[in-house]
Amino acid sequence: MLIKEKNLILNSEITDKKIFTQRRQIIKAAAAISVASLLPSTSHAAAKKYAQVPLGPYSSNIKTSRYEDVANYTNYYEFTTNKTDSTVLAKNLKTSPWKVTVEGEAEKVGIFDLEDILKNNPLEERIYRFRCVEAWSMVVPWIGFSLGDMLKQFKPNSKAKFVEFTTLYDPESMPGQKAKSLDWPYVEALRIDEAMHPLAFLATGMYDDDLPNQNGAPLRLVIPWKYGFKSIKAIVKIRFTETMPVTAWNKMAAKEYGFYANVNPEVPHPRWSQSRERVLGASIFTSKRKTEKFNGYGDQVASLYSSMDLKKYY
Ligand SMILES: Nc1nc2c(c(=O)[nH]1)N[C@H]1C(S)=C(S)[C@@H](COP(=O)(O)O)O[C@H]1N2
Ligand SMILES: [Mo]
């Protein structure tokens, strides 16, 4: 069940799930052969954990980035401010068991095992564009579930106007937290109607496997129409609030990192243009891609902001 989003897809980018899966199976088979040739004949390549997870109806029908590019070029200040070393530095983060505290304006508050949350939220795959505020981008096949469907299970009350997310604070396992690169812990938030939008997603995996630690295991937000810093990693707390939460990047530099942070090529960052983006993995000779308003998801999300002046910096 695919929704073809005509305006945001270039023909050359279209692959349907079948071709995508076949291609991956061919790649998987090829990998199995090359590994098999080195191993005793009893070995076989294990199928990826989430290979059978269905592609959800809100998935974008576009070609994905290479796994290697997505997994080895990350922003994760809890470990380091450089893009490559989190792959190694985050290796030993203990992501299981994992608990999520739910607080604030809701009926069902408490401390929940991620395992139990997963039992109530069937997994699906969503291929989404992802655009960092630093003007690079990628396309990721996430595995996870609808944020809104999960939030409703906690029965937010009528005072719940915003929802706030907090990352684990543990400087022993997250050595970047010993530096003052941000005022820890990392906090992000959404207006409740943004959080309830069907595109808002919580990821537990990518590329048919668990999330690598450096990409935010075991639970991260994915908000495809907003700059990447909204998509907070390693979430340990969810809090429903009546007033707009103070978020980490906004507190650090409000003029550079707005609360809304909707992708908008017409509104430059104070220090650089947002009109184009460097696609991860593209050669340096490839011209940059034009950034789309709401990262290409305007048809679905623009109505959330009908009362706001989108030329303004939020
Ligand atoms: N806790 C936490 N979440 C975070 C970040 C971070 O440093 N810490 N970086 C953000 C930024 S700036 C981006 S662009 C994305 C990057 O996601 P990726 O590393 O999986 O590509 O994660 C976001 N979530
Ligand atoms: Mo980012």
mmCIF file of N, CA, C and O in Angstrom, residues 34-121:
data_model
loop_
_atom_site.group_PDB
_atom_site.id
_atom_site.type_symbol
_atom_site.label_atom_id
_atom_site.label_comp_id
_atom_site.label_asym_id
_atom_site.label_seq_id
_atom_site.Cartn_x
_atom_site.Cartn_y
_atom_site.Cartn_z
ATOM 1 N N SER A 34 29.877 -14.486 -1.142
ATOM 2 C CA SER A 34 31.283 -14.154 -0.915
ATOM 3 C C SER A 34 31.733 -14.576 0.480
ATOM 4 O O SER A 34 32.853 -15.007 0.665
ATOM 5 N N VAL A 35 30.817 -14.465 1.464
ATOM 6 C CA VAL A 35 31.168 -14.915 2.811
ATOM 7 C C VAL A 35 31.240 -16.435 2.828
ATOM 8 O O VAL A 35 32.184 -17.018 3.352
ATOM 9 N N ALA A 36 30.245 -17.064 2.177
ATOM 10 C CA ALA A 36 30.173 -18.533 2.192
ATOM 11 C C ALA A 36 31.438 -19.158 1.623
ATOM 12 O O ALA A 36 31.889 -20.208 2.086
ATOM 13 N N SER A 37 31.995 -18.482 0.635
ATOM 14 C CA SER A 37 33.176 -19.062 -0.004
ATOM 15 C C SER A 37 34.371 -19.113 0.949
ATOM 16 O O SER A 37 35.332 -19.825 0.707
ATOM 17 N N LEU A 38 34.288 -18.326 2.032
ATOM 18 C CA LEU A 38 35.403 -18.298 2.982
ATOM 19 C C LEU A 38 35.157 -19.185 4.194
ATOM 20 O O LEU A 38 36.021 -19.364 5.036
ATOM 21 N N LEU A 39 33.937 -19.674 4.316
ATOM 22 C CA LEU A 39 33.552 -20.375 5.546
ATOM 23 C C LEU A 39 33.228 -21.840 5.275
ATOM 24 O O LEU A 39 32.971 -22.213 4.136
ATOM 25 N N PRO A 40 33.208 -22.660 6.338
ATOM 26 C CA PRO A 40 32.779 -24.051 6.151
ATOM 27 C C PRO A 40 31.381 -24.087 5.532
ATOM 28 O O PRO A 40 30.576 -23.178 5.754
ATOM 29 N N SER A 41 31.064 -25.117 4.815
ATOM 30 C CA SER A 41 29.839 -25.142 4.020
ATOM 31 C C SER A 41 28.565 -25.149 4.852
ATOM 32 O O SER A 41 27.489 -24.937 4.335
ATOM 33 N N THR A 42 28.651 -25.366 6.173
ATOM 34 C CA THR A 42 27.447 -25.373 6.998
ATOM 35 C C THR A 42 26.942 -23.954 7.290
ATOM 36 O O THR A 42 25.803 -23.765 7.674
ATOM 37 N N SER A 43 27.774 -22.922 7.118
ATOM 38 C CA SER A 43 27.356 -21.554 7.452
ATOM 39 C C SER A 43 26.387 -21.018 6.419
ATOM 40 O O SER A 43 26.421 -21.389 5.265
ATOM 41 N N HIS A 44 25.543 -20.121 6.876
ATOM 42 C CA HIS A 44 24.704 -19.383 5.937
ATOM 43 C C HIS A 44 24.506 -17.979 6.489
ATOM 44 O O HIS A 44 24.518 -17.776 7.697
ATOM 45 N N ALA A 45 24.352 -17.025 5.603
ATOM 46 C CA ALA A 45 24.161 -15.649 6.058
ATOM 47 C C ALA A 45 22.790 -15.534 6.711
ATOM 48 O O ALA A 45 21.793 -15.982 6.151
ATOM 49 N N ALA A 46 22.733 -14.957 7.902
ATOM 50 C CA ALA A 46 21.454 -14.796 8.593
ATOM 51 C C ALA A 46 20.624 -13.725 7.897
ATOM 52 O O ALA A 46 21.161 -12.718 7.450
ATOM 53 N N ALA A 47 19.312 -13.958 7.803
ATOM 54 C CA ALA A 47 18.422 -12.936 7.245
ATOM 55 C C ALA A 47 18.385 -11.768 8.216
ATOM 56 O O ALA A 47 18.495 -11.955 9.424
ATOM 57 N N LYS A 48 18.240 -10.566 7.700
ATOM 58 C CA LYS A 48 18.149 -9.397 8.565
ATOM 59 C C LYS A 48 16.911 -9.509 9.450
ATOM 60 O O LYS A 48 15.857 -9.963 9.018
ATOM 61 N N LYS A 49 17.089 -9.048 10.669
ATOM 62 C CA LYS A 49 16.062 -9.184 11.703
ATOM 63 C C LYS A 49 14.665 -8.702 11.283
ATOM 64 O O LYS A 49 13.667 -9.330 11.588
ATOM 65 N N TYR A 50 14.597 -7.564 10.609
ATOM 66 C CA TYR A 50 13.294 -6.973 10.276
ATOM 67 C C TYR A 50 12.968 -7.031 8.783
ATOM 68 O O TYR A 50 12.184 -6.223 8.281
ATOM 69 N N ALA A 51 13.572 -8.012 8.075
ATOM 70 C CA ALA A 51 13.357 -8.106 6.630
ATOM 71 C C ALA A 51 11.872 -8.242 6.284
ATOM 72 O O ALA A 51 11.442 -7.822 5.210
ATOM 73 N N GLN A 52 11.094 -8.814 7.196
ATOM 74 C CA GLN A 52 9.668 -9.042 6.898
ATOM 75 C C GLN A 52 8.771 -7.877 7.328
ATOM 76 O O GLN A 52 7.562 -7.932 7.138
ATOM 77 N N VAL A 53 9.337 -6.853 7.933
ATOM 78 C CA VAL A 53 8.514 -5.724 8.395
ATOM 79 C C VAL A 53 7.930 -4.994 7.179
ATOM 80 O O VAL A 53 8.658 -4.665 6.248
ATOM 81 N N PRO A 54 6.601 -4.770 7.160
ATOM 82 C CA PRO A 54 5.987 -4.171 5.963
ATOM 83 C C PRO A 54 6.304 -2.683 5.815
ATOM 84 O O PRO A 54 6.524 -1.974 6.794
ATOM 85 N N LEU A 55 6.298 -2.243 4.580
ATOM 86 C CA LEU A 55 6.504 -0.833 4.282
ATOM 87 C C LEU A 55 5.200 -0.094 4.597
ATOM 88 O O LEU A 55 4.146 -0.448 4.094
ATOM 89 N N GLY A 56 5.271 0.911 5.459
ATOM 90 C CA GLY A 56 4.060 1.608 5.890
ATOM 91 C C GLY A 56 3.521 2.546 4.823
ATOM 92 O O GLY A 56 4.239 2.939 3.904
ATOM 93 N N PRO A 57 2.237 2.926 4.943
ATOM 94 C CA PRO A 57 1.592 3.753 3.923
ATOM 95 C C PRO A 57 2.170 5.167 3.807
ATOM 96 O O PRO A 57 1.972 5.811 2.792
ATOM 97 N N TYR A 58 2.868 5.634 4.803
ATOM 98 C CA TYR A 58 3.409 6.997 4.729
ATOM 99 C C TYR A 58 4.855 7.032 4.264
ATOM 100 O O TYR A 58 5.507 8.067 4.292
ATOM 101 N N SER A 59 5.362 5.900 3.823
ATOM 102 C CA SER A 59 6.732 5.848 3.336
ATOM 103 C C SER A 59 6.860 6.642 2.043
ATOM 104 O O SER A 59 5.955 6.654 1.218
ATOM 105 N N SER A 60 7.983 7.314 1.852
ATOM 106 C CA SER A 60 8.259 7.986 0.586
ATOM 107 C C SER A 60 8.881 6.968 -0.362
ATOM 108 O O SER A 60 9.697 6.150 0.048
ATOM 109 N N ASN A 61 8.493 7.067 -1.624
ATOM 110 C CA ASN A 61 8.924 6.061 -2.589
ATOM 111 C C ASN A 61 10.206 6.526 -3.284
ATOM 112 O O ASN A 61 10.189 6.872 -4.456
ATOM 113 N N ILE A 62 11.290 6.592 -2.552
ATOM 114 C CA ILE A 62 12.531 7.136 -3.106
ATOM 115 C C ILE A 62 13.707 6.233 -2.771
ATOM 116 O O ILE A 62 13.652 5.449 -1.830
ATOM 117 N N LYS A 63 14.740 6.407 -3.560
ATOM 118 C CA LYS A 63 15.933 5.556 -3.417
ATOM 119 C C LYS A 63 16.670 5.926 -2.134
ATOM 120 O O LYS A 63 16.903 7.100 -1.848
ATOM 121 N N THR A 64 17.072 4.917 -1.387
ATOM 122 C CA THR A 64 17.708 5.173 -0.090
ATOM 123 C C THR A 64 19.211 5.401 -0.233
ATOM 124 O O THR A 64 19.840 4.974 -1.196
ATOM 125 N N SER A 65 19.761 6.070 0.769
ATOM 126 C CA SER A 65 21.212 6.255 0.863
ATOM 127 C C SER A 65 21.868 4.922 1.185
ATOM 128 O O SER A 65 21.200 3.972 1.595
ATOM 129 N N ARG A 66 23.191 4.857 1.024
ATOM 130 C CA ARG A 66 23.912 3.640 1.408
ATOM 131 C C ARG A 66 23.988 3.547 2.929
ATOM 132 O O ARG A 66 24.241 4.544 3.607
ATOM 133 N N TYR A 67 23.806 2.341 3.425
ATOM 134 C CA TYR A 67 23.890 2.102 4.869
ATOM 135 C C TYR A 67 25.189 2.668 5.442
ATOM 136 O O TYR A 67 25.187 3.322 6.483
ATOM 137 N N GLU A 68 26.285 2.422 4.766
ATOM 138 C CA GLU A 68 27.603 2.844 5.262
ATOM 139 C C GLU A 68 27.663 4.349 5.458
ATOM 140 O O GLU A 68 28.316 4.842 6.382
ATOM 141 N N ASP A 69 27.014 5.084 4.568
ATOM 142 C CA ASP A 69 27.026 6.548 4.701
ATOM 143 C C ASP A 69 26.188 6.998 5.893
ATOM 144 O O ASP A 69 26.576 7.885 6.646
ATOM 145 N N VAL A 70 25.027 6.377 6.064
ATOM 146 C CA VAL A 70 24.124 6.780 7.147
ATOM 147 C C VAL A 70 24.712 6.400 8.513
ATOM 148 O O VAL A 70 24.591 7.150 9.485
ATOM 149 N N ALA A 71 25.380 5.257 8.573
ATOM 150 C CA ALA A 71 25.863 4.750 9.858
ATOM 151 C C ALA A 71 27.212 5.346 10.270
ATOM 152 O O ALA A 71 27.588 5.251 11.433
ATOM 153 N N ASN A 72 27.919 5.953 9.342
ATOM 154 C CA ASN A 72 29.265 6.431 9.679
ATOM 155 C C ASN A 72 29.451 7.932 9.550
ATOM 156 O O ASN A 72 30.584 8.429 9.565
ATOM 157 N N TYR A 73 28.333 8.643 9.412
ATOM 158 C CA TYR A 73 28.387 10.107 9.360
ATOM 159 C C TYR A 73 27.213 10.572 10.206
ATOM 160 O O TYR A 73 26.084 10.676 9.731
ATOM 161 N N THR A 74 27.466 10.753 11.489
ATOM 162 C CA THR A 74 26.359 11.001 12.409
ATOM 163 C C THR A 74 26.612 12.257 13.253
ATOM 164 O O THR A 74 27.761 12.674 13.419
ATOM 165 N N ASN A 75 25.546 12.804 13.764
ATOM 166 C CA ASN A 75 25.646 13.875 14.751
ATOM 167 C C ASN A 75 25.170 13.319 16.076
ATOM 168 O O ASN A 75 23.991 12.961 16.222
ATOM 169 N N TYR A 76 26.073 13.210 17.042
ATOM 170 C CA TYR A 76 25.699 12.654 18.345
ATOM 171 C C TYR A 76 26.649 13.248 19.383
ATOM 172 O O TYR A 76 27.650 12.653 19.760
ATOM 173 N N TYR A 77 26.300 14.467 19.831
ATOM 174 C CA TYR A 77 27.191 15.237 20.701
ATOM 175 C C TYR A 77 27.426 14.575 22.054
ATOM 176 O O TYR A 77 28.394 14.906 22.737
ATOM 177 N N GLU A 78 26.551 13.625 22.453
ATOM 178 C CA GLU A 78 26.803 12.909 23.701
ATOM 179 C C GLU A 78 28.100 12.115 23.628
ATOM 180 O O GLU A 78 28.653 11.723 24.662
ATOM 181 N N PHE A 79 28.558 11.850 22.411
ATOM 182 C CA PHE A 79 29.808 11.097 22.245
ATOM 183 C C PHE A 79 30.933 11.976 21.729
ATOM 184 O O PHE A 79 32.054 11.907 22.223
ATOM 185 N N THR A 80 30.647 12.764 20.717
ATOM 186 C CA THR A 80 31.677 13.612 20.121
ATOM 187 C C THR A 80 30.994 14.630 19.214
ATOM 188 O O THR A 80 29.876 14.409 18.755
ATOM 189 N N THR A 81 31.690 15.719 18.956
ATOM 190 C CA THR A 81 31.130 16.693 18.016
ATOM 191 C C THR A 81 31.597 16.406 16.586
ATOM 192 O O THR A 81 31.202 17.119 15.671
ATOM 193 N N ASN A 82 32.434 15.375 16.398
ATOM 194 C CA ASN A 82 32.756 15.057 15.003
ATOM 195 C C ASN A 82 31.812 13.985 14.459
ATOM 196 O O ASN A 82 31.092 13.333 15.205
ATOM 197 N N LYS A 83 31.802 13.836 13.161
ATOM 198 C CA LYS A 83 30.754 13.040 12.523
ATOM 199 C C LYS A 83 31.088 11.550 12.429
ATOM 200 O O LYS A 83 30.216 10.750 12.138
ATOM 201 N N THR A 84 32.343 11.190 12.619
ATOM 202 C CA THR A 84 32.736 9.815 12.323
ATOM 203 C C THR A 84 32.978 8.952 13.565
ATOM 204 O O THR A 84 32.778 7.743 13.503
ATOM 205 N N ASP A 85 33.370 9.545 14.684
ATOM 206 C CA ASP A 85 33.851 8.721 15.795
ATOM 207 C C ASP A 85 32.758 8.124 16.678
ATOM 208 O O ASP A 85 33.040 7.224 17.475
ATOM 209 N N SER A 86 31.509 8.592 16.534
ATOM 210 C CA SER A 86 30.439 7.996 17.347
ATOM 211 C C SER A 86 30.259 6.520 17.021
ATOM 212 O O SER A 86 29.825 5.733 17.866
ATOM 213 N N THR A 87 30.588 6.138 15.803
ATOM 214 C CA THR A 87 30.466 4.730 15.406
ATOM 215 C C THR A 87 31.210 3.843 16.396
ATOM 216 O O THR A 87 30.701 2.812 16.826
ATOM 217 N N VAL A 88 32.399 4.279 16.791
ATOM 218 C CA VAL A 88 33.194 3.497 17.740
ATOM 219 C C VAL A 88 32.851 3.874 19.182
ATOM 220 O O VAL A 88 32.635 3.006 20.028
ATOM 221 N N LEU A 89 32.735 5.175 19.463
ATOM 222 C CA LEU A 89 32.538 5.627 20.844
ATOM 223 C C LEU A 89 31.210 5.139 21.433
ATOM 224 O O LEU A 89 31.092 4.950 22.643
ATOM 225 N N ALA A 90 30.192 4.942 20.591
ATOM 226 C CA ALA A 90 28.874 4.541 21.101
ATOM 227 C C ALA A 90 28.699 3.028 21.167
ATOM 228 O O ALA A 90 27.671 2.540 21.631
ATOM 229 N N LYS A 91 29.691 2.292 20.722
ATOM 230 C CA LYS A 91 29.587 0.815 20.638
ATOM 231 C C LYS A 91 29.109 0.171 21.927
ATOM 232 O O LYS A 91 28.286 -0.733 21.894
ATOM 233 N N ASN A 92 29.629 0.637 23.068
ATOM 234 C CA ASN A 92 29.339 -0.056 24.326
ATOM 235 C C ASN A 92 28.173 0.535 25.105
ATOM 236 O O ASN A 92 27.933 0.128 26.241
ATOM 237 N N LEU A 93 27.450 1.478 24.515
ATOM 238 C CA LEU A 93 26.269 2.007 25.208
ATOM 239 C C LEU A 93 25.292 0.852 25.427
ATOM 240 O O LEU A 93 24.980 0.112 24.497
ATOM 241 N N LYS A 94 24.819 0.726 26.676
ATOM 242 C CA LYS A 94 23.913 -0.387 26.973
ATOM 243 C C LYS A 94 22.482 0.042 26.626
ATOM 244 O O LYS A 94 21.916 0.899 27.287
ATOM 245 N N THR A 95 21.899 -0.573 25.618
ATOM 246 C CA THR A 95 20.580 -0.149 25.137
ATOM 247 C C THR A 95 19.476 -1.135 25.504
ATOM 248 O O THR A 95 18.332 -0.960 25.097
ATOM 249 N N SER A 96 19.813 -2.166 26.256
ATOM 250 C CA SER A 96 18.821 -3.146 26.682
ATOM 251 C C SER A 96 19.238 -3.737 28.032
ATOM 252 O O SER A 96 20.394 -4.134 28.173
ATOM 253 N N PRO A 97 18.342 -3.784 29.035
ATOM 254 C CA PRO A 97 16.978 -3.272 28.996
ATOM 255 C C PRO A 97 16.959 -1.745 28.936
ATOM 256 O O PRO A 97 17.945 -1.097 29.306
ATOM 257 N N TRP A 98 15.826 -1.181 28.526
ATOM 258 C CA TRP A 98 15.700 0.265 28.371
ATOM 259 C C TRP A 98 14.345 0.694 28.906
ATOM 260 O O TRP A 98 13.333 0.059 28.599
ATOM 261 N N LYS A 99 14.342 1.730 29.703
ATOM 262 C CA LYS A 99 13.079 2.207 30.253
ATOM 263 C C LYS A 99 12.768 3.610 29.755
ATOM 264 O O LYS A 99 13.678 4.404 29.528
ATOM 265 N N VAL A 100 11.495 3.887 29.596
ATOM 266 C CA VAL A 100 11.053 5.213 29.175
ATOM 267 C C VAL A 100 10.075 5.735 30.222
ATOM 268 O O VAL A 100 9.073 5.080 30.536
ATOM 269 N N THR A 101 10.403 6.894 30.798
ATOM 270 C CA THR A 101 9.531 7.521 31.790
ATOM 271 C C THR A 101 8.537 8.435 31.079
ATOM 272 O O THR A 101 8.941 9.229 30.223
ATOM 273 N N VAL A 102 7.269 8.314 31.420
ATOM 274 C CA VAL A 102 6.242 9.193 30.841
ATOM 275 C C VAL A 102 5.668 10.038 31.970
ATOM 276 O O VAL A 102 5.265 9.511 33.009
ATOM 277 N N GLU A 103 5.691 11.363 31.774
ATOM 278 C CA GLU A 103 5.302 12.304 32.831
ATOM 279 C C GLU A 103 4.352 13.360 32.297
ATOM 280 O O GLU A 103 4.222 13.538 31.100
ATOM 281 N N GLY A 104 3.768 14.114 33.234
ATOM 282 C CA GLY A 104 3.060 15.335 32.869
ATOM 283 C C GLY A 104 1.583 15.134 32.602
ATOM 284 O O GLY A 104 0.923 14.296 33.237
ATOM 285 N N GLU A 105 1.071 15.884 31.628
ATOM 286 C CA GLU A 105 -0.372 16.007 31.398
ATOM 287 C C GLU A 105 -0.946 14.796 30.660
ATOM 288 O O GLU A 105 -1.325 14.879 29.492
ATOM 289 N N ALA A 106 -0.996 13.676 31.350
ATOM 290 C CA ALA A 106 -1.544 12.458 30.763
ATOM 291 C C ALA A 106 -2.065 11.562 31.871
ATOM 292 O O ALA A 106 -1.662 11.684 33.037
ATOM 293 N N GLU A 107 -2.954 10.657 31.500
ATOM 294 C CA GLU A 107 -3.570 9.769 32.477
ATOM 295 C C GLU A 107 -2.628 8.633 32.866
ATOM 296 O O GLU A 107 -2.504 8.291 34.028
ATOM 297 N N LYS A 108 -1.978 8.059 31.858
ATOM 298 C CA LYS A 108 -1.135 6.876 32.114
ATOM 299 C C LYS A 108 0.330 7.270 32.201
ATOM 300 O O LYS A 108 1.078 7.112 31.240
ATOM 301 N N VAL A 109 0.736 7.823 33.314
ATOM 302 C CA VAL A 109 2.143 8.186 33.459
ATOM 303 C C VAL A 109 2.851 7.056 34.201
ATOM 304 O O VAL A 109 2.208 6.192 34.798
ATOM 305 N N GLY A 110 4.178 7.050 34.149
ATOM 306 C CA GLY A 110 4.918 5.995 34.842
ATOM 307 C C GLY A 110 6.195 5.650 34.115
ATOM 308 O O GLY A 110 6.624 6.380 33.216
ATOM 309 N N ILE A 111 6.794 4.559 34.554
ATOM 310 C CA ILE A 111 8.037 4.102 33.924
ATOM 311 C C ILE A 111 7.711 2.817 33.167
ATOM 312 O O ILE A 111 7.149 1.874 33.740
ATOM 313 N N PHE A 112 8.014 2.806 31.891
ATOM 314 C CA PHE A 112 7.629 1.686 31.029
ATOM 315 C C PHE A 112 8.870 1.024 30.437
ATOM 316 O O PHE A 112 9.842 1.697 30.077
ATOM 317 N N ASP A 113 8.812 -0.312 30.313
ATOM 318 C CA ASP A 113 9.873 -1.028 29.603
ATOM 319 C C ASP A 113 9.663 -0.831 28.106
ATOM 320 O O ASP A 113 8.546 -1.011 27.610
ATOM 321 N N LEU A 114 10.746 -0.508 27.418
ATOM 322 C CA LEU A 114 10.641 -0.362 25.963
ATOM 323 C C LEU A 114 10.059 -1.633 25.341
ATOM 324 O O LEU A 114 9.257 -1.579 24.418
ATOM 325 N N GLU A 115 10.442 -2.773 25.899
ATOM 326 C CA GLU A 115 9.914 -4.052 25.414
ATOM 327 C C GLU A 115 8.387 -4.074 25.413
ATOM 328 O O GLU A 115 7.764 -4.574 24.491
ATOM 329 N N ASP A 116 7.782 -3.529 26.494
ATOM 330 C CA ASP A 116 6.319 -3.514 26.576
ATOM 331 C C ASP A 116 5.732 -2.504 25.598
ATOM 332 O O ASP A 116 4.677 -2.738 25.009
ATOM 333 N N ILE A 117 6.398 -1.359 25.450
ATOM 334 C CA ILE A 117 5.928 -0.371 24.468
ATOM 335 C C ILE A 117 5.905 -1.018 23.080
ATOM 336 O O ILE A 117 4.949 -0.870 22.316
ATOM 337 N N LEU A 118 6.948 -1.785 22.784
ATOM 338 C CA LEU A 118 7.040 -2.426 21.461
ATOM 339 C C LEU A 118 5.908 -3.427 21.236
ATOM 340 O O LEU A 118 5.444 -3.601 20.111
ATOM 341 N N LYS A 119 5.453 -4.065 22.314
ATOM 342 C CA LYS A 119 4.357 -5.042 22.156
ATOM 343 C C LYS A 119 3.082 -4.370 21.692
ATOM 344 O O LYS A 119 2.239 -4.992 21.056
ATOM 345 N N ASN A 120 2.911 -3.094 22.046
ATOM 346 C CA ASN A 120 1.669 -2.389 21.677
ATOM 347 C C ASN A 120 1.801 -1.571 20.405
ATOM 348 O O ASN A 120 0.872 -0.858 20.029
ATOM 349 N N ASN A 121 2.954 -1.620 19.774
ATOM 350 C CA ASN A 121 3.185 -0.762 18.604
ATOM 351 C C ASN A 121 3.869 -1.561 17.488
ATOM 352 O O ASN A 121 5.089 -1.668 17.459
#
